[in-house]
Amino acid sequence: MMRQRTSSSAIATATAAAILLLAAPACSAADGPDDTRPGTAPASAPRTPTAGQSRTPAAAPTPADSPPPPSRPPRAIPAVREFEPATGPGWRPTPGARVVTAAGAAGAGLADEARLLAGELDLGVAEGAAPGPGDIQLALAPKQPGGPESYTLTTRGGRVVISGPDQAGVFYGTRTLGQAVRADGFLGEGTVRDRPAKPQRGLHLDIARKSFTADWIEARVRELADLKLNQLALHFSDDQGFRIESTRHPEIVSTPHLTKAEVRRIVDLATRLHVTVIPEIDSPGHLGAVLRAHPALQLRDSQGRTVRGAVDISDPAAAKLVDELLREYLPLFPGRPWHLGADEYQALVYRNPEASFPQLAAAARQRYGAGATVGDLATGWLNDRAAVVAGAGRQPKAWNDGFFHGSKAAADPAIEVEYWTGKEIGARPPLDYLNAGRRLVNLNDEYLYYVLGQPNDFTYPTGRRIYREWTPLVLRGTAPVPARWADRILGARLAVWCDLAGAQTQAQVAAGIRLPLAALSQKVWDARTPTRTWTAFTALADELRRPPGP
């Protein structure tokens, strides 16, 4: 995290013929222009295919007296993983066509997906009806292989069937269909079998330093859903601001902020679009906004000097306040993941924390025995906060620099590591965590950190670089960890940090992260070398782009 630098049946109709795997050559160095730099209007990518590109013309099915067109995979971002071609006219929206949900249990819970797709394609909706000519049927198939976010999309006989083991998979099938229609006007005959490579995929947004409107955040939720990204993390407490209404501690809340009603609206939209909203109240550092209202809880060194953003973790009142906030927001964010922060506790950057903070050293020895350190006490703080959210059924997460090596206290093994940097003082390489059996989420600050104003040698990430160089295995710097660790890397998020909040407007942030998010979506859905060149990818991204949101 760049803040301050110390340094997820019914459709067994598809035949099991040979599957065309969408593996393709690597992108060349001459893929074309890079992303538009943040703060400027995005350049339009070429719409005309160049040599070497495979571009399906935007053409409707041919008349019955002509040979059917070649069946090709639907053009979508991220690209579909498997496509089985078939001969036939394909499908396109026609007057009177409907989106229908299967009868009984196979259609249970798919009403939102049906209404959304029907609205996008200007079709009718019918729940529990038998599909007719030109219809799209949505169906649950619990025994269908591939995992909860997988789906099968079959185009045959003028109809489309989208099935999956869970609502999320069916939803992603509707995203592929909708993109194919936006790009080409129709869907080719055949069967798509698709699934994500990683279960956690999304955007991490700092709304503490820069206030973003609810409408703008909702627009990002829709953007994530279109890209089959499934997480939006909200870092809403930091030194510069506390940005969500609190009824338990209204004295800490900054102006402007999101009301709880606005957060519920965001969470409700996200839930319908299969995006999980992850809250982050960072502690024991990055609590400056809270401490302005509670200065007695601020950490002071042996000389009486205050430590910016840090609470005194030896004071039980500090733990009581933070736990009250965690418990207040648990009902507001019903998703399972919960981010506890735990990074950059400034007491730990002192040359001798035990000498500089004798009250912390004494509390550590009292809890963990002789020889215990301030790092041990910080680990105990993290474990205690993790116990609060885990007790409510949540999955705790923390930044990698909140885990300490060789200490008496050990961080709870259930806490997921959000790995962002190897540049902090004392930072441990990813293999330390992987060898210890921990699961990691990738927020590599070399590729995935969009830091407003580009301080501390940060540069805005580009979609081209993510698309061409990065994979989920690249956790630190530019070198991947061995592929044997792939299953322990749960996914990745692009992080927006607002260190210099005025450096960009909301609109500029949205424009700046558009292609990086699209590139990330491709690499967490399918980590193999992409099928398309970067030029072809950006051209498709422009074709699929919806009108700008707030």
XYZ file of C-alpha atoms in Angstrom:
550
model
C 0.000 0.000 0.000
C 1.455 3.337 -0.918
C 0.740 5.598 1.886
C 3.841 7.046 3.396
C 7.100 5.503 2.442
C 9.670 4.195 4.807
C 11.357 3.389 2.231
C -16.873 -18.198 -7.887
C -27.378 -30.698 -15.387
C -29.223 -28.338 -17.130
C -26.814 -27.775 -19.943
C -25.229 -31.017 -20.862
C -26.320 -30.356 -24.421
C -22.935 -29.336 -25.728
C -21.060 -32.178 -27.392
C -17.655 -33.239 -26.117
C -15.890 -32.664 -29.410
C -12.361 -31.380 -29.703
C -11.928 -28.102 -27.826
C -10.176 -25.233 -29.427
C -7.931 -23.781 -26.724
C -7.296 -20.110 -27.133
C -3.544 -20.220 -26.743
C -1.748 -17.818 -29.010
C 1.605 -16.243 -29.772
C 3.122 -13.736 -27.422
C 2.612 -10.038 -27.994
C 5.425 -8.460 -29.914
C 7.372 -5.379 -28.944
C 5.687 -3.536 -31.791
C 2.185 -3.866 -30.428
C 1.472 -0.215 -30.896
C 1.014 2.847 -28.715
C 0.822 2.632 -24.962
C -2.112 3.760 -22.825
C -2.998 7.371 -22.786
C -1.228 8.875 -19.814
C -3.481 9.796 -16.883
C -4.874 13.292 -16.896
C -5.419 13.406 -20.643
C -8.260 12.212 -22.841
C -7.796 8.568 -23.907
C -6.633 8.139 -27.473
C -8.847 6.089 -29.755
C -7.201 2.821 -30.736
C -7.220 1.867 -34.418
C -10.477 0.281 -35.540
C -8.988 -1.247 -38.681
C -7.221 -4.609 -38.308
C -3.502 -4.541 -38.899
C -1.344 -7.304 -40.238
C -1.343 -10.363 -38.029
C -4.529 -9.497 -36.160
C -7.462 -11.880 -36.100
C -10.555 -9.711 -36.238
C -14.084 -11.036 -36.686
C -16.023 -8.657 -38.920
C -19.119 -7.123 -37.370
C -21.512 -8.943 -39.678
C -24.946 -10.483 -39.212
C -25.564 -14.154 -40.073
C -25.801 -14.781 -43.793
C -29.055 -15.714 -45.543
C -30.115 -19.353 -45.592
C -29.094 -19.793 -49.245
C -25.494 -18.795 -48.463
C -22.880 -20.808 -46.573
C -22.793 -19.908 -42.864
C -19.930 -17.693 -41.743
C -16.922 -19.168 -39.964
C -17.653 -19.722 -36.296
C -15.207 -17.808 -34.124
C -14.928 -17.144 -30.398
C -16.927 -14.197 -29.088
C -14.794 -11.100 -28.703
C -14.761 -10.178 -25.042
C -12.509 -8.822 -22.289
C -11.270 -10.943 -20.706
C -11.013 -13.358 -23.621
C -12.866 -16.645 -23.268
C -10.628 -19.562 -22.339
C -12.172 -22.320 -24.494
C -14.373 -22.295 -27.583
C -15.784 -25.229 -29.519
C -16.802 -23.982 -32.971
C -19.908 -25.199 -34.774
C -21.532 -24.588 -38.139
C -24.617 -22.448 -38.076
C -26.004 -18.934 -38.313
C -25.255 -17.930 -34.739
C -27.478 -15.587 -32.744
C -28.345 -11.931 -32.691
C -31.080 -9.929 -30.946
C -34.373 -10.086 -32.831
C -37.789 -8.519 -32.172
C -39.754 -10.560 -29.680
C -36.717 -12.404 -28.320
C -36.556 -12.876 -24.556
C -34.180 -13.683 -21.745
C -35.813 -16.615 -19.937
C -34.848 -18.297 -16.705
C -35.143 -22.064 -16.463
C -38.094 -23.554 -14.588
C -37.766 -24.681 -10.977
C -34.489 -24.879 -9.118
C -32.452 -24.427 -12.296
C -33.732 -20.874 -12.594
C -33.787 -19.949 -8.930
C -32.035 -16.700 -8.106
C -31.346 -15.684 -11.712
C -33.962 -12.934 -12.005
C -31.430 -10.114 -11.539
C -29.123 -11.553 -14.208
C -32.048 -11.952 -16.629
C -33.364 -8.423 -16.127
C -29.927 -6.851 -16.473
C -29.119 -8.656 -19.720
C -32.604 -8.010 -21.137
C -32.273 -4.318 -20.396
C -28.877 -4.139 -22.064
C -30.078 -5.925 -25.227
C -33.609 -4.465 -25.280
C -35.228 -7.889 -24.939
C -38.196 -9.199 -22.989
C -37.948 -11.231 -19.779
C -39.763 -14.463 -18.865
C -39.172 -16.359 -15.637
C -39.531 -20.150 -15.623
C -40.657 -20.233 -19.261
C -39.770 -22.655 -22.046
C -37.327 -20.991 -24.458
C -38.588 -20.147 -27.909
C -36.890 -19.150 -31.165
C -34.352 -16.398 -30.629
C -34.441 -16.646 -26.844
C -31.590 -16.699 -24.338
C -32.037 -19.177 -21.493
C -30.254 -18.830 -18.152
C -29.946 -21.964 -16.021
C -28.152 -23.217 -12.940
C -26.306 -26.510 -13.315
C -24.856 -27.355 -9.885
C -22.997 -30.429 -11.118
C -21.400 -28.633 -14.055
C -17.602 -28.703 -13.601
C -15.368 -25.666 -13.427
C -16.140 -23.984 -10.120
C -18.766 -21.464 -8.998
C -17.636 -18.693 -11.342
C -17.445 -20.913 -14.430
C -20.056 -21.007 -17.162
C -20.961 -22.673 -20.436
C -22.464 -20.587 -23.226
C -23.978 -22.553 -26.121
C -25.268 -20.963 -29.326
C -27.288 -23.412 -31.421
C -30.455 -23.427 -33.516
C -31.069 -19.724 -33.123
C -31.017 -19.885 -29.329
C -28.472 -19.263 -26.583
C -28.166 -21.193 -23.330
C -25.955 -19.932 -20.486
C -25.438 -22.298 -17.581
C -23.182 -22.431 -14.551
C -22.885 -24.050 -11.131
C -23.690 -20.753 -9.405
C -25.344 -17.422 -10.179
C -21.920 -15.781 -10.535
C -20.926 -18.047 -13.405
C -24.212 -17.452 -15.217
C -23.707 -13.730 -14.719
C -20.258 -13.878 -16.310
C -21.774 -15.719 -19.258
C -24.151 -12.812 -19.748
C -21.166 -10.441 -19.715
C -19.530 -12.395 -22.532
C -22.731 -12.438 -24.572
C -23.333 -8.734 -24.056
C -19.792 -7.831 -25.072
C -19.996 -10.006 -28.200
C -23.161 -8.218 -29.272
C -21.656 -4.793 -28.566
C -18.529 -5.675 -30.539
C -19.987 -7.574 -33.506
C -23.775 -7.481 -33.314
C -24.110 -11.246 -33.007
C -22.766 -14.387 -31.352
C -21.142 -17.133 -33.412
C -22.413 -20.724 -33.396
C -20.644 -22.950 -30.897
C -19.896 -23.496 -27.229
C -17.843 -21.399 -24.816
C -16.510 -23.006 -21.658
C -14.986 -20.386 -19.437
C -13.722 -19.901 -15.896
C -11.354 -17.592 -14.011
C -7.799 -18.494 -13.126
C -7.989 -16.655 -9.792
C -10.821 -16.277 -7.252
C -9.940 -12.727 -6.141
C -9.888 -10.037 -8.831
C -10.531 -6.352 -8.522
C -9.831 -2.764 -7.505
C -8.530 -1.303 -4.225
C -9.660 2.300 -3.790
C -8.375 4.882 -1.318
C -11.405 6.996 -0.431
C -9.819 8.270 2.786
C -7.360 10.750 1.290
C -9.645 11.706 -1.601
C -13.408 11.754 -1.323
C -15.117 9.972 -4.217
C -18.856 10.329 -4.778
C -21.213 7.367 -4.412
C -22.206 7.714 -8.087
C -18.567 7.521 -9.175
C -17.950 4.431 -7.053
C -21.092 2.788 -8.471
C -19.804 3.435 -11.981
C -16.583 1.629 -11.054
C -18.626 -1.309 -9.688
C -20.356 -1.617 -13.075
C -17.006 -1.404 -14.831
C -15.557 -4.146 -12.634
C -18.558 -6.394 -13.268
C -18.295 -5.971 -17.043
C -14.660 -7.103 -16.795
C -15.578 -10.117 -14.597
C -13.696 -8.565 -11.675
C -15.276 -9.444 -8.351
C -13.824 -7.242 -5.587
C -13.893 -3.575 -4.652
C -11.857 -2.741 -1.549
C -12.552 0.594 0.145
C -9.744 2.053 2.274
C -11.862 4.592 4.136
C -9.760 5.524 7.160
C -6.348 7.164 7.108
C -4.454 10.136 8.475
C -6.183 12.527 6.072
C -9.785 11.437 6.544
C -12.393 9.012 7.823
C -14.953 8.849 5.016
C -17.968 6.771 6.112
C -20.651 7.937 8.507
C -20.311 6.603 12.048
C -23.124 6.598 14.579
C -20.922 5.125 17.313
C -18.137 7.698 16.902
C -19.450 10.617 14.820
C -16.615 12.794 16.106
C -14.077 11.043 13.869
C -15.941 11.425 10.560
C -14.530 13.786 7.915
C -16.353 16.098 5.546
C -17.199 15.136 2.880
C -17.993 11.464 3.527
C -20.297 8.676 2.390
C -23.456 8.162 4.380
C -24.336 4.657 5.483
C -27.328 4.825 3.120
C -24.942 5.529 0.226
C -22.684 2.652 1.266
C -25.700 0.316 1.416
C -26.628 1.421 -2.092
C -23.095 0.684 -3.317
C -23.024 -2.692 -1.562
C -26.498 -3.638 -2.883
C -25.460 -2.814 -6.457
C -22.197 -4.678 -6.046
C -23.988 -7.732 -4.651
C -26.343 -7.843 -7.644
C -23.308 -7.636 -9.932
C -21.322 -10.277 -8.008
C -18.749 -7.804 -6.706
C -17.754 -8.087 -3.054
C -17.063 -4.805 -1.248
C -14.121 -5.172 1.162
C -13.820 -2.568 3.944
C -10.474 -1.464 5.306
C -10.007 0.320 8.620
C -6.231 0.432 8.805
C -4.660 0.109 12.249
C -2.592 0.548 14.375
C -1.070 3.078 11.956
C -2.839 5.389 9.497
C -5.323 6.490 12.165
C -4.619 10.212 12.087
C -8.226 11.179 11.381
C -9.402 9.148 14.379
C -6.647 10.523 16.605
C -7.565 14.133 15.888
C -10.719 13.454 17.918
C -8.926 11.205 20.439
C -5.466 12.711 20.957
C -4.959 10.901 24.273
C -4.651 7.627 22.340
C -1.792 8.845 20.130
C 1.558 7.106 20.461
C 4.344 9.165 22.015
C 8.010 8.273 22.219
C 10.214 8.441 25.297
C 10.722 12.176 24.710
C 6.978 12.855 24.601
C 6.920 13.418 20.843
C 3.820 12.239 18.986
C 4.094 9.660 16.223
C 2.033 10.519 13.161
C -1.055 8.351 12.630
C -0.107 5.768 15.268
C -2.164 4.719 18.283
C -0.538 3.573 21.481
C -1.136 -0.169 21.263
C -0.266 -0.599 24.935
C -3.368 1.427 25.863
C -6.515 -0.768 26.151
C -8.628 2.273 25.246
C -7.083 2.296 21.758
C -8.094 -1.329 21.150
C -11.574 -0.631 22.524
C -12.100 2.268 20.102
C -10.925 0.372 17.020
C -12.970 -2.713 17.947
C -16.068 -0.544 18.392
C -15.557 0.730 14.847
C -15.031 -2.770 13.455
C -18.227 -4.005 15.124
C -20.190 -0.975 13.933
C -19.318 -1.588 10.297
C -19.679 -5.388 10.262
C -23.412 -5.215 9.372
C -22.729 -2.596 6.681
C -20.309 -4.848 4.775
C -21.746 -8.388 4.646
C -19.061 -9.803 2.360
C -16.616 -12.273 3.846
C -13.237 -10.527 3.278
C -12.234 -7.840 5.766
C -9.039 -5.802 5.512
C -7.286 -4.867 8.772
C -4.380 -2.926 7.263
C -1.595 -3.381 9.875
C 1.081 -1.733 7.711
C 3.585 1.010 8.432
C 3.230 1.267 12.204
C 5.746 4.042 12.633
C 7.094 2.867 15.990
C 8.731 -0.001 14.127
C 10.864 2.231 11.904
C 12.832 3.542 14.867
C 16.333 2.143 15.231
C 15.516 0.761 18.679
C 11.726 0.645 19.164
C 12.036 -0.858 22.651
C 14.197 2.019 23.883
C 12.173 4.677 22.085
C 8.816 3.354 23.315
C 9.346 1.847 26.771
C 5.586 1.591 27.388
C 5.241 -0.653 24.300
C 8.241 -2.749 25.325
C 6.826 -3.233 28.829
C 3.421 -4.274 27.450
C 5.123 -6.736 25.074
C 7.083 -8.371 27.901
C 3.979 -8.538 30.083
C 2.060 -10.362 27.320
C 4.779 -12.505 25.740
C 7.542 -12.784 28.313
C 11.150 -11.724 28.553
C 12.749 -10.694 25.282
C 9.454 -9.803 23.618
C 9.574 -6.846 21.233
C 7.370 -4.048 19.972
C 6.920 -6.184 16.850
C 5.412 -8.909 19.041
C 2.971 -6.417 20.517
C 2.015 -5.225 17.004
C 1.415 -8.854 15.991
C -0.804 -9.295 19.046
C -2.740 -6.191 17.990
C -3.301 -7.677 14.528
C -4.405 -11.035 15.949
C -6.838 -9.364 18.326
C -8.476 -7.354 15.522
C -8.556 -10.468 13.315
C -10.371 -12.313 16.094
C -13.062 -9.615 16.141
C -13.889 -9.927 12.442
C -13.290 -13.703 12.239
C -15.722 -14.141 15.121
C -18.356 -12.542 12.885
C -17.575 -14.967 10.039
C -15.231 -12.689 8.102
C -11.909 -13.530 6.436
C -9.197 -11.219 7.799
C -6.565 -9.714 5.524
C -3.498 -7.585 6.241
C -0.704 -5.917 4.314
C 2.532 -7.894 4.057
C 4.519 -5.414 6.168
C 2.176 -6.131 9.079
C 3.724 -9.607 9.416
C 7.021 -9.898 11.279
C 9.797 -12.450 11.035
C 11.353 -14.382 13.908
C 9.205 -12.975 16.693
C 7.737 -14.567 19.808
C 4.192 -13.800 18.606
C 3.029 -15.260 15.282
C 0.298 -13.785 13.133
C -2.789 -15.986 12.897
C -2.185 -18.333 9.930
C -5.745 -17.710 8.700
C -4.951 -14.057 7.892
C -4.450 -13.579 4.161
C -1.410 -11.580 3.074
C -2.021 -8.640 0.766
C 1.447 -8.319 -0.769
C 2.205 -4.849 -2.016
C 5.884 -4.057 -1.620
C 9.378 -5.310 -1.089
C 10.706 -1.782 -0.624
C 9.756 -1.109 2.977
C 12.420 -1.292 5.687
C 12.728 -4.928 6.728
C 10.293 -6.110 4.050
C 10.328 -9.841 3.472
C 10.239 -11.414 -0.013
C 7.098 -13.262 -1.110
C 8.730 -16.679 -0.755
C 9.002 -16.136 2.997
C 5.204 -16.063 3.206
C 4.634 -18.821 0.649
C 7.139 -21.155 2.323
C 5.345 -20.519 5.610
C 2.092 -21.765 4.064
C 0.368 -18.408 3.730
C -2.020 -17.403 0.949
C -1.300 -14.142 -0.867
C -3.179 -11.571 -2.912
C -1.049 -9.642 -5.405
C -0.976 -5.825 -5.265
C 2.571 -5.465 -6.624
C 3.499 -1.794 -6.343
C 5.696 -2.070 -9.434
C 2.705 -2.767 -11.744
C -0.538 -2.354 -9.812
C -0.136 0.902 -7.844
C -1.847 3.992 -9.231
C -0.614 6.709 -6.869
C -2.058 10.156 -7.478
C 0.660 12.709 -8.141
C 3.316 9.979 -8.630
C 5.286 10.709 -5.416
C 8.241 8.683 -4.122
C 9.335 7.476 -7.577
C 5.947 5.979 -8.415
C 4.735 6.246 -11.992
C 1.197 5.624 -13.173
C 0.804 1.976 -14.241
C -0.045 1.249 -17.842
C -2.344 -1.428 -19.171
C 0.225 -2.268 -21.811
C 2.875 -3.116 -19.250
C 0.468 -5.209 -17.159
C -0.771 -6.972 -20.298
C 2.668 -7.729 -21.666
C 4.848 -8.292 -18.594
C 2.870 -9.026 -15.440
C 1.240 -12.241 -14.232
C -0.154 -13.145 -10.783
C 3.183 -14.854 -10.078
C 4.965 -11.484 -10.230
C 4.437 -10.470 -6.613
C 7.454 -8.269 -6.022
C 9.367 -6.197 -8.532
C 9.409 -7.784 -11.988
C 10.485 -11.383 -11.217
C 7.897 -14.163 -10.856
C 7.934 -16.669 -8.038
C 8.117 -20.329 -9.127
C 4.921 -21.643 -10.727
C 4.564 -24.295 -8.017
C 3.221 -21.528 -5.766
C 0.415 -20.506 -8.144
C -2.357 -22.086 -6.062
C -1.364 -20.011 -3.020
C -1.654 -16.757 -4.967
C -5.358 -16.018 -4.733
C -5.519 -13.211 -7.249
C -4.784 -9.514 -7.599
C -6.209 -6.015 -7.384
C -5.225 -2.711 -8.946
C -4.759 -0.178 -6.150
C -5.568 3.538 -6.380
C -3.833 5.573 -3.657
C -4.586 9.267 -3.296
C -1.370 10.571 -1.722
C -1.688 13.849 -3.602
C -5.464 13.985 -3.721
C -5.710 17.068 -5.924
C -3.422 15.713 -8.634
C -6.347 14.248 -10.578
C -10.105 14.656 -10.770
C -12.489 11.724 -10.451
C -12.876 11.696 -14.230
C -9.103 11.589 -14.729
C -8.758 8.703 -12.284
C -11.492 6.770 -14.127
C -9.769 7.397 -17.472
C -6.345 6.544 -16.081
C -7.315 3.176 -14.617
C -9.565 2.021 -17.500
C -6.954 0.130 -19.509
C -4.925 -1.070 -16.489
C -8.135 -2.609 -15.117
C -8.915 -4.218 -18.466
C -5.391 -5.653 -18.714
C -5.565 -6.911 -15.130
C -8.903 -8.598 -15.853
C -7.307 -10.538 -18.698
C -4.347 -11.724 -16.644
C -6.323 -12.855 -13.563
C -8.940 -14.592 -15.735
C -6.329 -16.392 -17.824
C -2.655 -16.056 -16.905
C -1.493 -17.538 -20.228
C -0.001 -15.316 -22.902
C -2.913 -13.295 -24.291
C -4.364 -14.146 -27.664
C -4.547 -10.579 -28.907
C -1.776 -8.095 -29.485
C -1.919 -5.006 -27.311
C -3.148 -2.941 -30.268
C -6.003 -5.358 -30.909
C -6.792 -5.483 -27.196
C -7.059 -1.697 -26.865
C -9.158 -1.483 -30.047
C -11.593 -4.016 -28.565
C -11.598 -2.193 -25.228
C -12.622 0.970 -27.066
C -15.389 -0.858 -28.951
C -16.755 -2.315 -25.715
C -16.516 0.897 -23.768
C -19.759 2.117 -22.291
C -20.553 5.846 -22.001
C -18.448 7.418 -19.235
C -19.958 7.360 -15.764
C -19.716 10.112 -13.164
